[in-house]
Coordinates of C-alpha atoms in Angstrom, one line a residue:
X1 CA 117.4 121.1 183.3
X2 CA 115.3 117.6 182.8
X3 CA 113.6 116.5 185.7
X4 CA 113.8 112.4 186.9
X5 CA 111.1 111.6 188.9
X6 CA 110.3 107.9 190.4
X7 CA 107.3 106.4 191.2
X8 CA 107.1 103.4 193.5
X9 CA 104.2 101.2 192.9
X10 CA 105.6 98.2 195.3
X11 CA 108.6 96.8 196.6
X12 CA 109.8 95.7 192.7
X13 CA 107.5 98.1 190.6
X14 CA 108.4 101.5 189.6
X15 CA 107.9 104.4 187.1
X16 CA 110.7 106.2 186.3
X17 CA 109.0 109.7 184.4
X18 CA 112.0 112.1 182.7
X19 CA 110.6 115.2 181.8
X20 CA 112.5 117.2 178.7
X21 CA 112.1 121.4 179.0
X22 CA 112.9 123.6 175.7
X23 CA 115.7 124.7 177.7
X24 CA 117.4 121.4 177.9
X25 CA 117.3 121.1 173.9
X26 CA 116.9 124.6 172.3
X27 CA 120.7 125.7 172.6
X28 CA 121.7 122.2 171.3
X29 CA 119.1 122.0 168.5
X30 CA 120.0 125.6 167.6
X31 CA 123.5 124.9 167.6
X32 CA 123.4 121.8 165.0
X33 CA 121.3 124.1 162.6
X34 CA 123.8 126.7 162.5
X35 CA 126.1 123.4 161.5
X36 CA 124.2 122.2 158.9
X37 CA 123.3 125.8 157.8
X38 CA 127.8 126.2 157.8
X39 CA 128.1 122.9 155.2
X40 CA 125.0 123.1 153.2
X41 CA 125.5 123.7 149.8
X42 CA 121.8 123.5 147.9
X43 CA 120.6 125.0 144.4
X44 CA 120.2 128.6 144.3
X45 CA 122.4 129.3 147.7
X46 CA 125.8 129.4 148.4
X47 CA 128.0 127.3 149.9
X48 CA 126.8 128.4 153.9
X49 CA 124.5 131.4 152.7
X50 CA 121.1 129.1 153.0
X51 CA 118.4 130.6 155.1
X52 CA 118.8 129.0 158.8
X53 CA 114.8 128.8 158.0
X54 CA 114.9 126.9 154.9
X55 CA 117.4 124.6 156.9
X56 CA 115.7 124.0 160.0
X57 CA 112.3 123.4 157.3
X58 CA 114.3 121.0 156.1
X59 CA 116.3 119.2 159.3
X60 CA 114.8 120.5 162.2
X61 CA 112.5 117.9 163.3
X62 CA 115.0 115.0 162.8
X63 CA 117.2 117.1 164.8
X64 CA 115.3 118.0 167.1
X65 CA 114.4 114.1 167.7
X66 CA 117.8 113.2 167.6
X67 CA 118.7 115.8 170.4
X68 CA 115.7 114.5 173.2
X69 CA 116.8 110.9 172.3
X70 CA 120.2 111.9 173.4
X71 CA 119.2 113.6 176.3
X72 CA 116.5 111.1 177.3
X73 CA 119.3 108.3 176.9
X74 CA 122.3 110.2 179.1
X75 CA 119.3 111.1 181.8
X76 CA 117.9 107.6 182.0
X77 CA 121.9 105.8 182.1
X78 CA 122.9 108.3 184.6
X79 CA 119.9 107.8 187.1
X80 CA 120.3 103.8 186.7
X81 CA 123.9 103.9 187.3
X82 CA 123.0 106.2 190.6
X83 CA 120.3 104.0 191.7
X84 CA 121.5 101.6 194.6
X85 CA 118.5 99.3 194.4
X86 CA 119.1 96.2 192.0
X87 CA 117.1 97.4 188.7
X88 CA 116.3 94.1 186.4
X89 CA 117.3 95.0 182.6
X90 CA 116.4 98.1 180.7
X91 CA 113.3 100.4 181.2
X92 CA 110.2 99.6 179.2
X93 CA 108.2 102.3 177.4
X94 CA 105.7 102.7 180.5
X95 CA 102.0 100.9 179.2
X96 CA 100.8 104.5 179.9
X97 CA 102.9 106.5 178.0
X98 CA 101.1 109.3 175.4
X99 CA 101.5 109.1 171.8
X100 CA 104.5 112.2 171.4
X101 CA 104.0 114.7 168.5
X102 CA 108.0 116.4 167.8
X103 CA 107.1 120.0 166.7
X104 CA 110.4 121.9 165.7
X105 CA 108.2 125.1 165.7
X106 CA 106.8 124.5 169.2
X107 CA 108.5 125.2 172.2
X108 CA 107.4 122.6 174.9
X109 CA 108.2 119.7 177.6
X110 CA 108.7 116.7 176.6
X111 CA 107.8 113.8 178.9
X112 CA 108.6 110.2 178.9
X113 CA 107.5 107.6 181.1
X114 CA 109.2 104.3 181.6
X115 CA 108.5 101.0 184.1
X116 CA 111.3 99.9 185.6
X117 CA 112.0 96.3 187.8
X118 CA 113.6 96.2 190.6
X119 CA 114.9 93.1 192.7
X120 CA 114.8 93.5 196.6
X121 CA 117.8 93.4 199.1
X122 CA 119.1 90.0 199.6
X123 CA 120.5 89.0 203.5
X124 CA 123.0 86.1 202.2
X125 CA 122.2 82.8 203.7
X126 CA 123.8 79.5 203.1
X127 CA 127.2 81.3 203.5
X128 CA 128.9 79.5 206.5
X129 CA 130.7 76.2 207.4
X130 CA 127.2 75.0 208.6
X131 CA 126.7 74.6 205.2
X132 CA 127.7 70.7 204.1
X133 CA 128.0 69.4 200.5
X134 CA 129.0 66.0 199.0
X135 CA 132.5 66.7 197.0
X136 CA 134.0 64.1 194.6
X137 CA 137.6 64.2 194.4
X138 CA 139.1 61.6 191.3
X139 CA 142.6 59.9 192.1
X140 CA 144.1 59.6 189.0
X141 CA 145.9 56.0 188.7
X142 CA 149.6 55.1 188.1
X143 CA 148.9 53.5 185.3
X144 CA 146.8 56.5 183.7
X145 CA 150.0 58.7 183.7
X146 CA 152.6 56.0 183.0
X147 CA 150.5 56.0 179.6
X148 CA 150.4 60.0 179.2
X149 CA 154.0 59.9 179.5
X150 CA 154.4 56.9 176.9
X151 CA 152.2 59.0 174.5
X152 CA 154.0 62.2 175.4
X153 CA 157.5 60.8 174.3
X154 CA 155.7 59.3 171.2
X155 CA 154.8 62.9 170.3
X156 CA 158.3 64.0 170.5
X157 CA 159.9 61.9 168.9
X158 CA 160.2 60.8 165.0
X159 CA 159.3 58.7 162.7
X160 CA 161.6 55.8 161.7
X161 CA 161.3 52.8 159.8
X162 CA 160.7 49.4 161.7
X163 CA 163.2 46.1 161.9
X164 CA 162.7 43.5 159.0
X165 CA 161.2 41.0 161.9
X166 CA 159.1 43.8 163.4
X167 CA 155.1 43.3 162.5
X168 CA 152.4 45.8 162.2
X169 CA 151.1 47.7 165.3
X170 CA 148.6 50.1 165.4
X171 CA 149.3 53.8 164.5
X172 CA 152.3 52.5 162.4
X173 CA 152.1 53.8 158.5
X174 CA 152.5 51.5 156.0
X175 CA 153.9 51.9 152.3
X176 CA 152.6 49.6 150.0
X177 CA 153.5 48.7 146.3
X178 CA 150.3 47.9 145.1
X179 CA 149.6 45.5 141.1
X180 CA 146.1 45.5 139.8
X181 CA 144.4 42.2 140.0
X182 CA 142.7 40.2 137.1
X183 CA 140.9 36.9 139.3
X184 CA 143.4 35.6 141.4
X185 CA 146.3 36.3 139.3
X186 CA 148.5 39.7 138.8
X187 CA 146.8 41.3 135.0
X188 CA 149.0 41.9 132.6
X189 CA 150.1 45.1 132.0
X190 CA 148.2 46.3 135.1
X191 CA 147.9 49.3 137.1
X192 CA 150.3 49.5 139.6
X193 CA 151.1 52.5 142.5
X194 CA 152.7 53.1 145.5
X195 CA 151.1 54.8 148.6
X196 CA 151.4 55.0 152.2
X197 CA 148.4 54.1 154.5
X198 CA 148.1 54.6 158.6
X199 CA 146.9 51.5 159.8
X200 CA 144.3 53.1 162.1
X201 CA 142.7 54.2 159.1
X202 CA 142.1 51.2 157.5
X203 CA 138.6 49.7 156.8
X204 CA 137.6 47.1 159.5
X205 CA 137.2 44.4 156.8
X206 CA 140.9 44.5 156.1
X207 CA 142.5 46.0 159.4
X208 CA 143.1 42.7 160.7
X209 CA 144.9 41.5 157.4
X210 CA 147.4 43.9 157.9
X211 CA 147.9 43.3 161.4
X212 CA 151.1 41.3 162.5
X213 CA 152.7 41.6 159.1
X214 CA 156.0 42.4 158.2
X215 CA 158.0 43.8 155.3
X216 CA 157.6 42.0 152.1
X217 CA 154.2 40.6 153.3
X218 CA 151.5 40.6 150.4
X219 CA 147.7 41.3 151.0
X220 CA 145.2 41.4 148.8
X221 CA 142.4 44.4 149.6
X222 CA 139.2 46.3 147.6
X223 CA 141.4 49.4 146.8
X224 CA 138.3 51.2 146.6
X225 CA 137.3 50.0 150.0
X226 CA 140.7 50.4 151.8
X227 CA 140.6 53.4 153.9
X228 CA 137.9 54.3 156.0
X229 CA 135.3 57.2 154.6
X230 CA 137.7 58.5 151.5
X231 CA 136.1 58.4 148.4
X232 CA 136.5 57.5 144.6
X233 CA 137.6 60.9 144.2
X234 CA 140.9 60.4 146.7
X235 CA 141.2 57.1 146.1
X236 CA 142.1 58.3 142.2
X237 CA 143.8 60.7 142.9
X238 CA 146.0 60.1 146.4
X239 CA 146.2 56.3 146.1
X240 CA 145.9 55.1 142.0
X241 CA 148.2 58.5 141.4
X242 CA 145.8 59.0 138.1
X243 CA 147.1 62.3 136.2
X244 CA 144.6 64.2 134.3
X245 CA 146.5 63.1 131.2
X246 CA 145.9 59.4 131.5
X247 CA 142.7 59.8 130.1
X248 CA 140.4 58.1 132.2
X249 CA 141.7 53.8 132.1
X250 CA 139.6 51.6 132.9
X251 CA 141.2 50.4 136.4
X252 CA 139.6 46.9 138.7
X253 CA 139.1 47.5 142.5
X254 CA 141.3 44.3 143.7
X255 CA 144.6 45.2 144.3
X256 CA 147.5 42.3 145.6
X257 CA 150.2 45.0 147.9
X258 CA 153.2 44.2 149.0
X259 CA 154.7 46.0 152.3
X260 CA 157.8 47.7 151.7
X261 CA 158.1 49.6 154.8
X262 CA 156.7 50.2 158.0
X263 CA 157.4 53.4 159.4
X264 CA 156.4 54.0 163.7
X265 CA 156.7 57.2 165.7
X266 CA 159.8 56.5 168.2
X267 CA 159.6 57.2 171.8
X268 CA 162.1 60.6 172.6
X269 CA 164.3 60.0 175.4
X270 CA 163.4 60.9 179.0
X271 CA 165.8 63.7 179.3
X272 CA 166.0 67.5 179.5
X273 CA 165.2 68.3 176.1
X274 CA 161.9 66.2 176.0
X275 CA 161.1 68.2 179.2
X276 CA 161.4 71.1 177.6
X277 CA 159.6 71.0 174.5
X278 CA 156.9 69.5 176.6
X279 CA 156.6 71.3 179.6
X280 CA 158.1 74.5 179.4
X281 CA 162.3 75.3 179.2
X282 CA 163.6 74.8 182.9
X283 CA 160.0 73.8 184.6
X284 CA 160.3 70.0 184.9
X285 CA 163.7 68.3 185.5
X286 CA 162.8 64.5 186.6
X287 CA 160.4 61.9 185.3
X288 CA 159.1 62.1 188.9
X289 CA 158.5 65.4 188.8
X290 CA 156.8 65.3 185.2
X291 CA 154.1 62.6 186.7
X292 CA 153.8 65.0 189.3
X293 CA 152.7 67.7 187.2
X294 CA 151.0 65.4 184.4
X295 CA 148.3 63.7 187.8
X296 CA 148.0 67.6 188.7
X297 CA 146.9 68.5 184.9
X298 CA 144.5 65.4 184.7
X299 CA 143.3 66.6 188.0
X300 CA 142.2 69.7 186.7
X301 CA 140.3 67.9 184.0
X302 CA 138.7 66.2 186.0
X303 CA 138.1 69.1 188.3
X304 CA 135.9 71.0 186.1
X305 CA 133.6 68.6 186.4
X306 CA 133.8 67.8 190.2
X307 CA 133.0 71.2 190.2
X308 CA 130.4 71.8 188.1
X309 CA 128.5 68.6 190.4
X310 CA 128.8 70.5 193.2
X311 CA 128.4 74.3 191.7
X312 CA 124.9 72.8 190.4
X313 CA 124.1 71.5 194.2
X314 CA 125.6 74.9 195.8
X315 CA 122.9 76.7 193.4
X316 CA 120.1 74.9 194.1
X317 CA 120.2 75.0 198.2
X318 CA 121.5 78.5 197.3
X319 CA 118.4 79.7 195.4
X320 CA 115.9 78.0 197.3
X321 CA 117.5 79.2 201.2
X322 CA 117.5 83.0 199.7
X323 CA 113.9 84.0 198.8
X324 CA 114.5 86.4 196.3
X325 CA 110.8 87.8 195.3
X326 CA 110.9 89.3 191.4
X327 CA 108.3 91.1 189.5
X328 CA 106.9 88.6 187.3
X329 CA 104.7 90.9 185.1
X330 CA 107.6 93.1 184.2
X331 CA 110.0 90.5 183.5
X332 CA 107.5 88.7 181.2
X333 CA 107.4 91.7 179.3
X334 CA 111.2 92.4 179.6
X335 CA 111.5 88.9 177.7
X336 CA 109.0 89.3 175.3
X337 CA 110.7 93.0 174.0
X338 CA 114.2 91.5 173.8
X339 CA 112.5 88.3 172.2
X340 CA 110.0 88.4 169.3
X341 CA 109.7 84.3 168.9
X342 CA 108.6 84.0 172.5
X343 CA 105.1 82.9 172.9
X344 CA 103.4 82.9 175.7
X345 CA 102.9 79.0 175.8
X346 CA 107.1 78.7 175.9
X347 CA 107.4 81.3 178.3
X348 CA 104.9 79.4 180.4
X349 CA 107.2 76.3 179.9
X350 CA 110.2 77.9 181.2
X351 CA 109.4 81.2 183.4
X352 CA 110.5 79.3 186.7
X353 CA 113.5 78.5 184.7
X354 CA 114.0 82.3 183.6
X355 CA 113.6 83.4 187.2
X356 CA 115.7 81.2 189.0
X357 CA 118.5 82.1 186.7
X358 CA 117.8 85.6 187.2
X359 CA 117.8 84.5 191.0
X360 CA 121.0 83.3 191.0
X361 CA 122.5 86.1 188.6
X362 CA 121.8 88.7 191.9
X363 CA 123.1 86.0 194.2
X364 CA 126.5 86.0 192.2
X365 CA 126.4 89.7 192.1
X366 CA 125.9 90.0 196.2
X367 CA 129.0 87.5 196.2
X368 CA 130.9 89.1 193.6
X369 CA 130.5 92.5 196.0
X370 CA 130.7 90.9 199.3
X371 CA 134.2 89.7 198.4
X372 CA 135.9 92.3 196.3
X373 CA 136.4 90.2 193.0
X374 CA 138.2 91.1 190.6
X375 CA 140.0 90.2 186.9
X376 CA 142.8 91.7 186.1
X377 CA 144.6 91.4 182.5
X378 CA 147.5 88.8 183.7
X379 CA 144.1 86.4 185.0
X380 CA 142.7 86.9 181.8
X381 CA 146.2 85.7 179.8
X382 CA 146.7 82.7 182.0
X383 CA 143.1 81.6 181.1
X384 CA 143.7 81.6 177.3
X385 CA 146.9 80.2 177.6
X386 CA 144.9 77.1 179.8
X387 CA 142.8 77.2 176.7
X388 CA 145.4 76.9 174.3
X389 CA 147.3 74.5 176.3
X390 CA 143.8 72.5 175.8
X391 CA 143.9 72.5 172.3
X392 CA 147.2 70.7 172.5
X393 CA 146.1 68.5 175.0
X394 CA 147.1 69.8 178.3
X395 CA 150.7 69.9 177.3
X396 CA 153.0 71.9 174.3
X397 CA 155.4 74.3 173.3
X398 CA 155.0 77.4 175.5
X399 CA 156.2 80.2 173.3
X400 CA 153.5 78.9 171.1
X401 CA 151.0 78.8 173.3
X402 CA 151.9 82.6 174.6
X403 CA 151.8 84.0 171.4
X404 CA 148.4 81.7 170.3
X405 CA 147.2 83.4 174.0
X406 CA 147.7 87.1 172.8
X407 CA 146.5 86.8 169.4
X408 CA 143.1 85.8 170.6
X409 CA 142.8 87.9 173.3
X410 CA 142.2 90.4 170.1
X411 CA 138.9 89.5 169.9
X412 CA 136.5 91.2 172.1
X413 CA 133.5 88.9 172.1
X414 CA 136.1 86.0 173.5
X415 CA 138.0 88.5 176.1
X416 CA 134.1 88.9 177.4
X417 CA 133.3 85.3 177.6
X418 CA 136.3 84.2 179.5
X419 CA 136.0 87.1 181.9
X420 CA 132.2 86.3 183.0
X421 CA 134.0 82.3 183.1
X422 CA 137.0 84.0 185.6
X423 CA 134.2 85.6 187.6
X424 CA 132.1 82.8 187.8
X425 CA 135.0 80.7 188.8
X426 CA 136.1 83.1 191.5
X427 CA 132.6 83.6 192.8
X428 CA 132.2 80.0 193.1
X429 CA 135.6 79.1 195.1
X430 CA 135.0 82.0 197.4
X431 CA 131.8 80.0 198.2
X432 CA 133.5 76.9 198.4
X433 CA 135.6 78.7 201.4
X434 CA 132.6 79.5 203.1
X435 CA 131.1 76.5 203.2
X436 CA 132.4 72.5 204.3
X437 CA 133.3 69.9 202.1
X438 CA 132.5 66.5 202.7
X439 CA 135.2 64.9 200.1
X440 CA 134.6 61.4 198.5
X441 CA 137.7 59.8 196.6
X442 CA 136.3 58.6 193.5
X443 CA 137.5 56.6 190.6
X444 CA 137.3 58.4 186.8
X445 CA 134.4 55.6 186.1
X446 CA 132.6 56.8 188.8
X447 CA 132.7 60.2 188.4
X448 CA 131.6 60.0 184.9
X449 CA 128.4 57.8 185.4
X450 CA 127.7 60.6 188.3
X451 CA 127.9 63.3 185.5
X452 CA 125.8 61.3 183.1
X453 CA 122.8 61.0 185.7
X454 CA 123.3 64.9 186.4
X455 CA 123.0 65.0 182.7
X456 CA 120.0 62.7 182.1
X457 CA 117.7 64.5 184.8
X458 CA 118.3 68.0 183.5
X459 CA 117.5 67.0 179.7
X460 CA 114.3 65.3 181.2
X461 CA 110.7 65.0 179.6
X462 CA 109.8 68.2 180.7
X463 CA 112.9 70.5 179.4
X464 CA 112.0 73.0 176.8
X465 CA 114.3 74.2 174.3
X466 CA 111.3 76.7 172.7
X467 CA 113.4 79.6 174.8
X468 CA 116.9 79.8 174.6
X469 CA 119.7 79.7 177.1
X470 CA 121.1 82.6 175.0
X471 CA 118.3 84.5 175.7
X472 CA 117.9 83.7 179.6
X473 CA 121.3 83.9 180.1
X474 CA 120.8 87.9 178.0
X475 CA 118.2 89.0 180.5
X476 CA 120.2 88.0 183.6
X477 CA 123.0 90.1 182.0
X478 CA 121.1 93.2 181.9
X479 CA 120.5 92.6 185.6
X480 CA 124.1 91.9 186.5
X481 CA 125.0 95.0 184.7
X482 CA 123.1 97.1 186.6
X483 CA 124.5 95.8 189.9

C-alpha cells in the first residue's frame, strides 16, 4: 500500500514524501491492459485476439503513468483532508524531487516528494465586548421616501395624454409634427414627419425650448441635433421615417414642429392593488406601512456600506491583534506556480498585501468554525431574489422575481459567488455580536463623503494593480479550502 510520510522542517514548513510500491499499481495497470487488449482491433489481429505484449508495447507506459498519477492524487487529497493543521494551497513539487524515469517493464517504487505550507494555530483575540468600533447608522429623511413613493405610483401607473393648458415637464413624451425649413419660412413641398421625443432626451441646446410649452406650440430645432447621442443613421430612419425606396432626397437639418400631444406617466392610486404589484400580494396594506418598509429597504442600501466601513476597521485591528506567522518562501512560490505574469518586482509591491489577505482568510475560517456557520439552499434563494429585487430597484413584481431567482441559481459559478458573499456576511455579523458598537446617526451626505475618503486612501500612490485581486483572492481560496 503507498506510504505518506511528513517531514517537519519548522512550525510552517513541511515535506510531505508519498511513496508508490508495484503492488499499489501492478493489478490496476494489468487490469486496463486486459481492457484495451478486449477492444482493440489493429491490422493482422482480431477484434480482442492482440497479444497483451504487443498491447502493453504499445499503451503500457501511458498507462502506467496515468495509474501513479491517480494514486499519487487520491493519497495526497486524502492525507490533506486528514490533516488538522491549516495547510496553505496545494503541494509544490518538492525543490528536491529526482527526475522520475516510468518503466512499464520495471517493477519498482515510485517516490514523490512535495513541500507543503502550513499556517499555525490561531488563539482568537479581539473577540469580546472590550472590543469598541465607530458605527455609522444613516436616518433616511421623510422627504427621501415621500419621493420613492411618488416615483413608485409613477411606475404603476399609465400613460395618458396631458390637458390643453398643461405645459411640458420633464419625463413627459412629446409628439411632434415636424415641416422642413427653407430660411425662416416653411419650403415648399418639404419634408415633413411625425415622431415622438422624451423630453429628458433632448439636446441641452433645445431642452429649454420645449420646456413650459403646450399643445399646438411651434419650435424650431437642428433635427439632426435634437436628441442627445443618436446619430444620422436613427435620425433617418426613426425620426425623418426615410424608406429605402425614397431614394436618398436631399433633406435640410432645420425643422419648425408643432406639439400635438404631450403624453405623462399618471400616478396609480394609493390602494391595494398598487400595493400589490409593488410590494408583494397581501404584504403591505397602508401607505404607513409602505414607508415603513420603503425607510427599511433604503436602510439596507445604505447598510452595505455602513458595513463595509466598519468590516474594513474590524479587519484591520483584527489582523494586526492576531499574529498569524506564514511561510513567506513557500507562498512566494505558491503565487508564482498559479501565476506566470508575476514578477518578482510586483510580488515585492504587494506581498504584505497577499499575506494579510491570506491572514484574514484563516481568521474568517477560525470564525466560520468557532460558530457553526452555515448556508443552506432557502439562504441562498433569498439572496438572489435580494439581487433581483436590485435590478428593479429594491421593489417589483414577486412572482417575477422568484422565478428570475431560480433560473439563475442554474449557474454554478454565480451559486459559488453568493455563497462565499452569505459566509462572509454571516462571519462578519457574528463578529459584530462579539464586539460593541459605538453608533453615530449620520446623514446620506455624510456617509457618502466617509466612503469616498475610505476609497481615496486605499487607491493611494502606492497601490499596485501589477497582481490581481483575482489572484490573491485564488490563493487564500486554496487555504480556506483546506480548513
Amino acid at each position: 500500500m503507498a506510504q505518506v510520510v511528513k517531514t517537519d522542517h519548522d512550525n510552517l514548513n513541511a515535506t510531505i514524501t508519498v511513496t508508490i510500491s508495484p503492488d499499489d499499481y501492478l493489478p490496476k495497470v494489468d487490469k486496463e491492459l486486459q481492457k484495451y487488449r478486449k477492444n482493440a482491433q489493429l491490422k493482422g489481429f482480431r477484434k480482442g485476439k492482440t497479444p497483451l505484449n504487443f498491447i502493453r508495447k504499445m499503451h503500457g507506459k501511458a498507462i502506467l503513468v496515468e495509474i501513479i498519477n491517480e494514486i499519487l492524487q487520491d493519497k495526497l487529497n486524502k492525507y490533506l483532508s486528514e490533516e488538522k493543521r491549516n495547510v496553505i494551497g496545494q503541494p509544490l513539487s518538492s525543490k528536491n524531487q529526482e527526475e522520475l524515469a516510468f518503466n512499464i517493464s520495471e517493477k519498482k517504487d515510485y517516490v514523490f516528494s512535495f513541500d507543503i505550507g502550513m499556517a499555525p494555530e490561531i488563539s482568537m483575540k479581539g473577540l469580546d465586548k472590550k472590543a469598541k468600533y465607530d458605527f455609522m447608522e444613516v436616518k433616511v429623511s421623510d422627504d427621501i421616501i415621500n419621493e420613492t413613493i411618488t416615483d413608485l405610483r409613477k411606475r404603476a401607473g399609465e400613460s395618458a395624454s396631458v390637458g390643453e393648458d398643461d405645459t411640458i415637464q420633464h419625463k413627459d413624451i412629446i409628439a411632434i409634427n415636424a415641416e422642413e425649413l427653407d430660411g425662416d419660412k416653411l419650403k415648399k413641398d418639404g419634408w415633413a414627419c411625425t415622431f415622438n421625443v422624451m423630453v429628458d432626451d433632448i439636446t441641452d441646446k433645445y431642452r429649454d425650448d420645449f420646456m413650459g410649452k403646450k399643445k399646438g406650440d411651434k419650435v424650431r430645432f437642428d433635427i439632426y441635433d435634437l436628441e442627445a447621442n443618436k446619430d444620422e443613421e436613427f435620425v433617418n430612419k426613426y425620426l425623418l421615417e426615410i424608406q429605402e425606396n425614397d431614394d436618398n432626397p436631399e433633406i435640410g437639418r432645420m425643422f419648425e414642429g408643432v406639439i400635438a400631444d404631450i403624453s405623462r406617466q399618471q400616478e396609480a392610486a394609493m390602494d391595494q392593488e398598487f400595493f400589490d404589484k409593488v410590494f408583494g400580494e397581501g404584504k403591505i396594506k397602508s401607505e404607513e406601512e409602505a414607508k415603513t418598509f420603503i425607510a427599511k429597504q433604503m436602510g439596507k442600501q445604505y447598510e452595505s456600506q455602513t458595513n463595509g466601513l466598519l468590516f474594513r476597521e474590524v479587519q484591520k485591528k483584527l489582523i494586526e491583534q492576531n499574529k498569524i506567522d506564514l511561510p513567506d518562501a513557500f507562498l512566494r512560490r505558491l503565487i508564482k506556480s498559479n501565476n506566470a505574469d508575476v514578477t518578482d518586482e510586483s510580488l515585492d509591491k504587494e506581498f504584505d498585501k497577499v499575506k494579510d489577505n491570506l491572514r484574514w482568510s484563516l481568521i474568517k475560517g477560525e470564525v466560520q468554525k468557532k460558530f457553526e456557520i452555515e448556508v443552506t439552499d432557502e439562504m441562498l434563494l433569498e439572496a438572489f431574489k435580494d439581487r433581483v429585487r436590485g435590478y428593479f430597484g429594491g421593489y417589483g413584481d414577486e412572482l417575477i422575481i422568484l422565478n428570475t431567482a431560480n433560473r439563475l441559481m442554474e449557474d454554478k459559478e454565480q451559486v459559488n459567488q453568493i455563497y462565499e458573499e452569505l459566509i462572509s456576511e454571516r462571519v462578519f455579523e457574528s463578529i459584530k455580536e462579539q464586539i460593541t458598537l459605538n453608533t453615530k446617526s449620520v446623514t446620506a451626505e455624510e456617509l457618502q463623503e466617509k466612503v469616498r475618503e475610505v476609497e481615496n486612501l486605499m487607491a493611494g500612490p502606492d497601490a499596485n494593480p501589477d497582481i490581481e485581486e483575482a489572484e490573491v483572492e485564488e490563493t487564500v481560496d486554496v487555504a480556506a479550502e483546506n480548513e
